Amino acid sequence: MHIGHWTTSSALTASAVLLLTAVLGLHIYSSPGRAHASMATPATGAGAAAAGGSDTGAIVVYCTVPNQEVADKLSGVLVEGKLAACVNIVPGLTSVYWWDGKVNRDAELLLVIKTRASLLGELTAAIKSNHPYDEPEVISLPITGGSPSYLAWLLSSTKAG
């Protein structure tokens, strides 16, 4: 079901697109000059969830970092340690959040981490021990479907947990 479109000059950031796709179950695609969103349905979805609603065993984890140096270090630790198959580094975020009794506003980068659900605890510990923040963001979302070959690669590229 097509639910809307916007011009590519709209002020959608990478994080907004990620949230639309993950939280709302939207598929984002583009055509010349426009981006479109459609709801995932059994007819349009892919992978195990569309076929029968079962979990793939894979998750996406979001983690914000203060700069490129931390992003590079942390993504290397996670991929080299087989805690993540892939880490996307998305620049250009501004985070507005409550901390230490006041509203803060900081430029950050977003790490989009693809891993096994069974590795979340170990991945969280690795992030906390290699991150400069007192309380780093570590939130996960299930991957309910996708390209079977990509999901197989993701699982084969991470350690069994």
PDB file of C-alpha atoms in Angstrom:
ATOM      1  CA  MET A   1       0.000   0.000   0.000  1.00  0.00           C
ATOM      2  CA  HIS A   2       1.472   3.352  -1.017  1.00  0.00           C
ATOM      3  CA  ILE A   3       1.124   5.800   1.871  1.00  0.00           C
ATOM      4  CA  GLY A   4       2.867   8.926   0.709  1.00  0.00           C
ATOM      5  CA  HIS A   5       5.711  10.617  -1.064  1.00  0.00           C
ATOM      6  CA  TRP A   6       7.907  13.646  -0.633  1.00  0.00           C
ATOM      7  CA  THR A   7      10.419  15.456  -2.740  1.00  0.00           C
ATOM      8  CA  THR A   8      14.074  14.609  -2.235  1.00  0.00           C
ATOM      9  CA  SER A   9      14.659  18.213  -1.177  1.00  0.00           C
ATOM     10  CA  SER A  10      12.561  17.593   1.960  1.00  0.00           C
ATOM     11  CA  ALA A  11      14.365  17.867   5.259  1.00  0.00           C
ATOM     12  CA  LEU A  12      14.377  14.143   5.998  1.00  0.00           C
ATOM     13  CA  THR A  13      17.603  13.041   7.590  1.00  0.00           C
ATOM     14  CA  ALA A  14      19.098   9.570   7.442  1.00  0.00           C
ATOM     15  CA  SER A  15      17.906   8.936  10.994  1.00  0.00           C
ATOM     16  CA  ALA A  16      14.317   9.833  10.099  1.00  0.00           C
ATOM     17  CA  VAL A  17      14.394   7.410   7.180  1.00  0.00           C
ATOM     18  CA  LEU A  18      15.850   4.701   9.430  1.00  0.00           C
ATOM     19  CA  LEU A  19      13.127   5.258  11.997  1.00  0.00           C
ATOM     20  CA  LEU A  20      10.410   5.147   9.342  1.00  0.00           C
ATOM     21  CA  THR A  21      11.717   1.891   7.974  1.00  0.00           C
ATOM     22  CA  ALA A  22      12.358   0.190  11.302  1.00  0.00           C
ATOM     23  CA  VAL A  23       9.636   1.419  13.628  1.00  0.00           C
ATOM     24  CA  LEU A  24       6.756   1.798  11.185  1.00  0.00           C
ATOM     25  CA  GLY A  25       7.650  -1.166   8.981  1.00  0.00           C
ATOM     26  CA  LEU A  26       7.932   1.029   5.905  1.00  0.00           C
ATOM     27  CA  HIS A  27       9.839   0.279   2.738  1.00  0.00           C
ATOM     28  CA  ILE A  28      11.525   3.410   1.363  1.00  0.00           C
ATOM     29  CA  TYR A  29      12.292   3.558  -2.342  1.00  0.00           C
ATOM     30  CA  SER A  30      13.008   6.344  -4.764  1.00  0.00           C
ATOM     31  CA  SER A  31      12.301   7.414  -8.287  1.00  0.00           C
ATOM     32  CA  PRO A  32      13.687  10.469 -10.093  1.00  0.00           C
ATOM     33  CA  GLY A  33      13.070  13.469  -7.850  1.00  0.00           C
ATOM     34  CA  ARG A  34      10.915  11.647  -5.305  1.00  0.00           C
ATOM     35  CA  ALA A  35      11.151   9.225  -2.416  1.00  0.00           C
ATOM     36  CA  HIS A  36       8.197   6.996  -1.582  1.00  0.00           C
ATOM     37  CA  ALA A  37       7.082   4.969   1.412  1.00  0.00           C
ATOM     38  CA  SER A  38       4.935   1.865   1.450  1.00  0.00           C
ATOM     39  CA  MET A  39       3.777  -0.374   4.270  1.00  0.00           C
ATOM     40  CA  ALA A  40       5.196  -3.867   4.482  1.00  0.00           C
ATOM     41  CA  THR A  41       2.498  -6.453   3.820  1.00  0.00           C
ATOM     42  CA  PRO A  42       2.643 -10.175   3.162  1.00  0.00           C
ATOM     43  CA  ALA A  43       2.505  -9.307  -0.536  1.00  0.00           C
ATOM     44  CA  THR A  44       5.389  -6.804  -0.388  1.00  0.00           C
ATOM     45  CA  GLY A  45       7.455  -8.083   2.542  1.00  0.00           C
ATOM     46  CA  ALA A  46      10.420 -10.408   2.175  1.00  0.00           C
ATOM     47  CA  GLY A  47      11.901 -13.172   4.220  1.00  0.00           C
ATOM     48  CA  ALA A  48      10.630 -15.319   7.051  1.00  0.00           C
ATOM     49  CA  ALA A  49       8.324 -12.725   8.629  1.00  0.00           C
ATOM     50  CA  ALA A  50       6.303 -12.215   5.466  1.00  0.00           C
ATOM     51  CA  ALA A  51       6.041 -15.953   4.879  1.00  0.00           C
ATOM     52  CA  GLY A  52       5.074 -17.043   8.361  1.00  0.00           C
ATOM     53  CA  GLY A  53       5.840 -14.449  11.004  1.00  0.00           C
ATOM     54  CA  SER A  54       8.894 -16.214  12.449  1.00  0.00           C
ATOM     55  CA  ASP A  55      11.944 -14.316  13.685  1.00  0.00           C
ATOM     56  CA  THR A  56      15.109 -14.281  11.577  1.00  0.00           C
ATOM     57  CA  GLY A  57      17.420 -14.302  14.606  1.00  0.00           C
ATOM     58  CA  ALA A  58      18.915 -11.007  13.400  1.00  0.00           C
ATOM     59  CA  ILE A  59      18.617  -7.493  14.826  1.00  0.00           C
ATOM     60  CA  VAL A  60      19.616  -3.926  14.035  1.00  0.00           C
ATOM     61  CA  VAL A  61      21.205  -2.004  16.899  1.00  0.00           C
ATOM     62  CA  TYR A  62      21.414   1.793  17.014  1.00  0.00           C
ATOM     63  CA  CYS A  63      24.269   3.495  18.830  1.00  0.00           C
ATOM     64  CA  THR A  64      25.214   7.183  18.666  1.00  0.00           C
ATOM     65  CA  VAL A  65      28.828   8.348  18.931  1.00  0.00           C
ATOM     66  CA  PRO A  66      30.376  11.812  19.284  1.00  0.00           C
ATOM     67  CA  ASN A  67      32.815  11.749  16.340  1.00  0.00           C
ATOM     68  CA  GLN A  68      34.323   9.818  13.435  1.00  0.00           C
ATOM     69  CA  GLU A  69      37.262   8.562  15.499  1.00  0.00           C
ATOM     70  CA  VAL A  70      34.961   6.819  17.993  1.00  0.00           C
ATOM     71  CA  ALA A  71      32.773   5.531  15.135  1.00  0.00           C
ATOM     72  CA  ASP A  72      35.778   3.991  13.374  1.00  0.00           C
ATOM     73  CA  LYS A  73      37.172   2.441  16.554  1.00  0.00           C
ATOM     74  CA  LEU A  74      33.881   1.024  17.766  1.00  0.00           C
ATOM     75  CA  SER A  75      32.811  -0.349  14.389  1.00  0.00           C
ATOM     76  CA  GLY A  76      36.213  -2.043  14.031  1.00  0.00           C
ATOM     77  CA  VAL A  77      35.957  -3.641  17.489  1.00  0.00           C
ATOM     78  CA  LEU A  78      32.483  -4.978  16.726  1.00  0.00           C
ATOM     79  CA  VAL A  79      33.167  -6.339  13.223  1.00  0.00           C
ATOM     80  CA  GLU A  80      36.642  -7.721  13.995  1.00  0.00           C
ATOM     81  CA  GLY A  81      35.246  -9.403  17.116  1.00  0.00           C
ATOM     82  CA  LYS A  82      32.450 -10.967  15.026  1.00  0.00           C
ATOM     83  CA  LEU A  83      29.870  -9.218  17.214  1.00  0.00           C
ATOM     84  CA  ALA A  84      28.513  -7.485  14.101  1.00  0.00           C
ATOM     85  CA  ALA A  85      28.405  -8.447  10.449  1.00  0.00           C
ATOM     86  CA  CYS A  86      28.234  -4.817   9.326  1.00  0.00           C
ATOM     87  CA  VAL A  87      28.208  -1.354  10.864  1.00  0.00           C
ATOM     88  CA  ASN A  88      26.971   1.632   8.865  1.00  0.00           C
ATOM     89  CA  ILE A  89      28.301   4.995  10.021  1.00  0.00           C
ATOM     90  CA  VAL A  90      25.723   7.720   9.367  1.00  0.00           C
ATOM     91  CA  PRO A  91      27.043  11.278   9.815  1.00  0.00           C
ATOM     92  CA  GLY A  92      25.169  14.512  10.266  1.00  0.00           C
ATOM     93  CA  LEU A  93      22.835  13.842  13.190  1.00  0.00           C
ATOM     94  CA  THR A  94      21.814  16.296  15.842  1.00  0.00           C
ATOM     95  CA  SER A  95      20.614  14.716  19.070  1.00  0.00           C
ATOM     96  CA  VAL A  96      18.423  16.629  21.509  1.00  0.00           C
ATOM     97  CA  TYR A  97      18.136  14.873  24.860  1.00  0.00           C
ATOM     98  CA  TRP A  98      17.665  15.303  28.599  1.00  0.00           C
ATOM     99  CA  TRP A  99      20.841  14.712  30.670  1.00  0.00           C
ATOM    100  CA  ASP A 100      22.181  16.092  33.946  1.00  0.00           C
ATOM    101  CA  GLY A 101      18.995  18.060  34.629  1.00  0.00           C
ATOM    102  CA  LYS A 102      18.925  19.990  31.360  1.00  0.00           C
ATOM    103  CA  VAL A 103      18.231  19.764  27.634  1.00  0.00           C
ATOM    104  CA  ASN A 104      21.376  19.087  25.607  1.00  0.00           C
ATOM    105  CA  ARG A 105      21.936  19.390  21.859  1.00  0.00           C
ATOM    106  CA  ASP A 106      24.935  17.658  20.255  1.00  0.00           C
ATOM    107  CA  ALA A 107      26.211  16.737  16.808  1.00  0.00           C
ATOM    108  CA  GLU A 108      26.623  12.973  16.589  1.00  0.00           C
ATOM    109  CA  LEU A 109      27.023  10.058  14.195  1.00  0.00           C
ATOM    110  CA  LEU A 110      24.723   7.047  14.204  1.00  0.00           C
ATOM    111  CA  LEU A 111      26.031   3.493  14.061  1.00  0.00           C
ATOM    112  CA  VAL A 112      23.558   1.083  12.457  1.00  0.00           C
ATOM    113  CA  ILE A 113      24.790  -2.328  13.584  1.00  0.00           C
ATOM    114  CA  LYS A 114      23.560  -5.610  12.074  1.00  0.00           C
ATOM    115  CA  THR A 115      24.034  -8.670  14.285  1.00  0.00           C
ATOM    116  CA  ARG A 116      22.465 -11.773  15.824  1.00  0.00           C
ATOM    117  CA  ALA A 117      19.834 -11.255  18.511  1.00  0.00           C
ATOM    118  CA  SER A 118      21.731 -13.722  20.703  1.00  0.00           C
ATOM    119  CA  LEU A 119      24.778 -11.417  20.705  1.00  0.00           C
ATOM    120  CA  LEU A 120      22.986  -8.320  22.074  1.00  0.00           C
ATOM    121  CA  GLY A 121      24.317  -8.703  25.629  1.00  0.00           C
ATOM    122  CA  GLU A 122      27.914  -9.207  24.526  1.00  0.00           C
ATOM    123  CA  LEU A 123      27.628  -6.425  21.919  1.00  0.00           C
ATOM    124  CA  THR A 124      26.217  -4.050  24.572  1.00  0.00           C
ATOM    125  CA  ALA A 125      29.117  -4.837  26.919  1.00  0.00           C
ATOM    126  CA  ALA A 126      31.642  -4.214  24.112  1.00  0.00           C
ATOM    127  CA  ILE A 127      30.011  -0.883  23.258  1.00  0.00           C
ATOM    128  CA  LYS A 128      29.974   0.242  26.907  1.00  0.00           C
ATOM    129  CA  SER A 129      33.634  -0.676  27.431  1.00  0.00           C
ATOM    130  CA  ASN A 130      34.774   1.148  24.253  1.00  0.00           C
ATOM    131  CA  HIS A 131      32.497   4.214  24.331  1.00  0.00           C
ATOM    132  CA  PRO A 132      33.280   7.613  25.882  1.00  0.00           C
ATOM    133  CA  TYR A 133      29.699   8.316  27.051  1.00  0.00           C
ATOM    134  CA  ASP A 134      28.546   7.551  30.621  1.00  0.00           C
ATOM    135  CA  GLU A 135      25.431   5.905  29.160  1.00  0.00           C
ATOM    136  CA  PRO A 136      25.760   5.118  25.452  1.00  0.00           C
ATOM    137  CA  GLU A 137      22.633   4.548  23.396  1.00  0.00           C
ATOM    138  CA  VAL A 138      22.205   0.846  22.669  1.00  0.00           C
ATOM    139  CA  ILE A 139      18.751  -0.017  21.345  1.00  0.00           C
ATOM    140  CA  SER A 140      17.793  -2.948  19.173  1.00  0.00           C
ATOM    141  CA  LEU A 141      15.033  -3.639  16.690  1.00  0.00           C
ATOM    142  CA  PRO A 142      14.194  -7.066  15.275  1.00  0.00           C
ATOM    143  CA  ILE A 143      14.841  -7.825  11.633  1.00  0.00           C
ATOM    144  CA  THR A 144      11.623  -9.590  10.720  1.00  0.00           C
ATOM    145  CA  GLY A 145      12.463 -10.219   7.081  1.00  0.00           C
ATOM    146  CA  GLY A 146      14.753  -9.383   4.225  1.00  0.00           C
ATOM    147  CA  SER A 147      16.857 -10.949   1.524  1.00  0.00           C
ATOM    148  CA  PRO A 148      17.434 -14.569   2.546  1.00  0.00           C
ATOM    149  CA  SER A 149      20.972 -14.485   1.142  1.00  0.00           C
ATOM    150  CA  TYR A 150      21.794 -11.262   3.037  1.00  0.00           C
ATOM    151  CA  LEU A 151      20.403 -12.673   6.279  1.00  0.00           C
ATOM    152  CA  ALA A 152      22.414 -15.884   5.768  1.00  0.00           C
ATOM    153  CA  TRP A 153      25.545 -13.749   5.226  1.00  0.00           C
ATOM    154  CA  LEU A 154      24.774 -11.744   8.385  1.00  0.00           C
ATOM    155  CA  LEU A 155      24.488 -14.900  10.475  1.00  0.00           C
ATOM    156  CA  SER A 156      27.583 -16.510   8.938  1.00  0.00           C
ATOM    157  CA  SER A 157      29.623 -13.340   9.511  1.00  0.00           C
ATOM    158  CA  THR A 158      28.949 -13.224  13.247  1.00  0.00           C
ATOM    159  CA  LYS A 159      29.895 -15.638  15.965  1.00  0.00           C
ATOM    160  CA  ALA A 160      27.297 -18.021  17.354  1.00  0.00           C
ATOM    161  CA  GLY A 161      25.903 -16.553  20.529  1.00  0.00           C
TER     162      GLY A 161
END
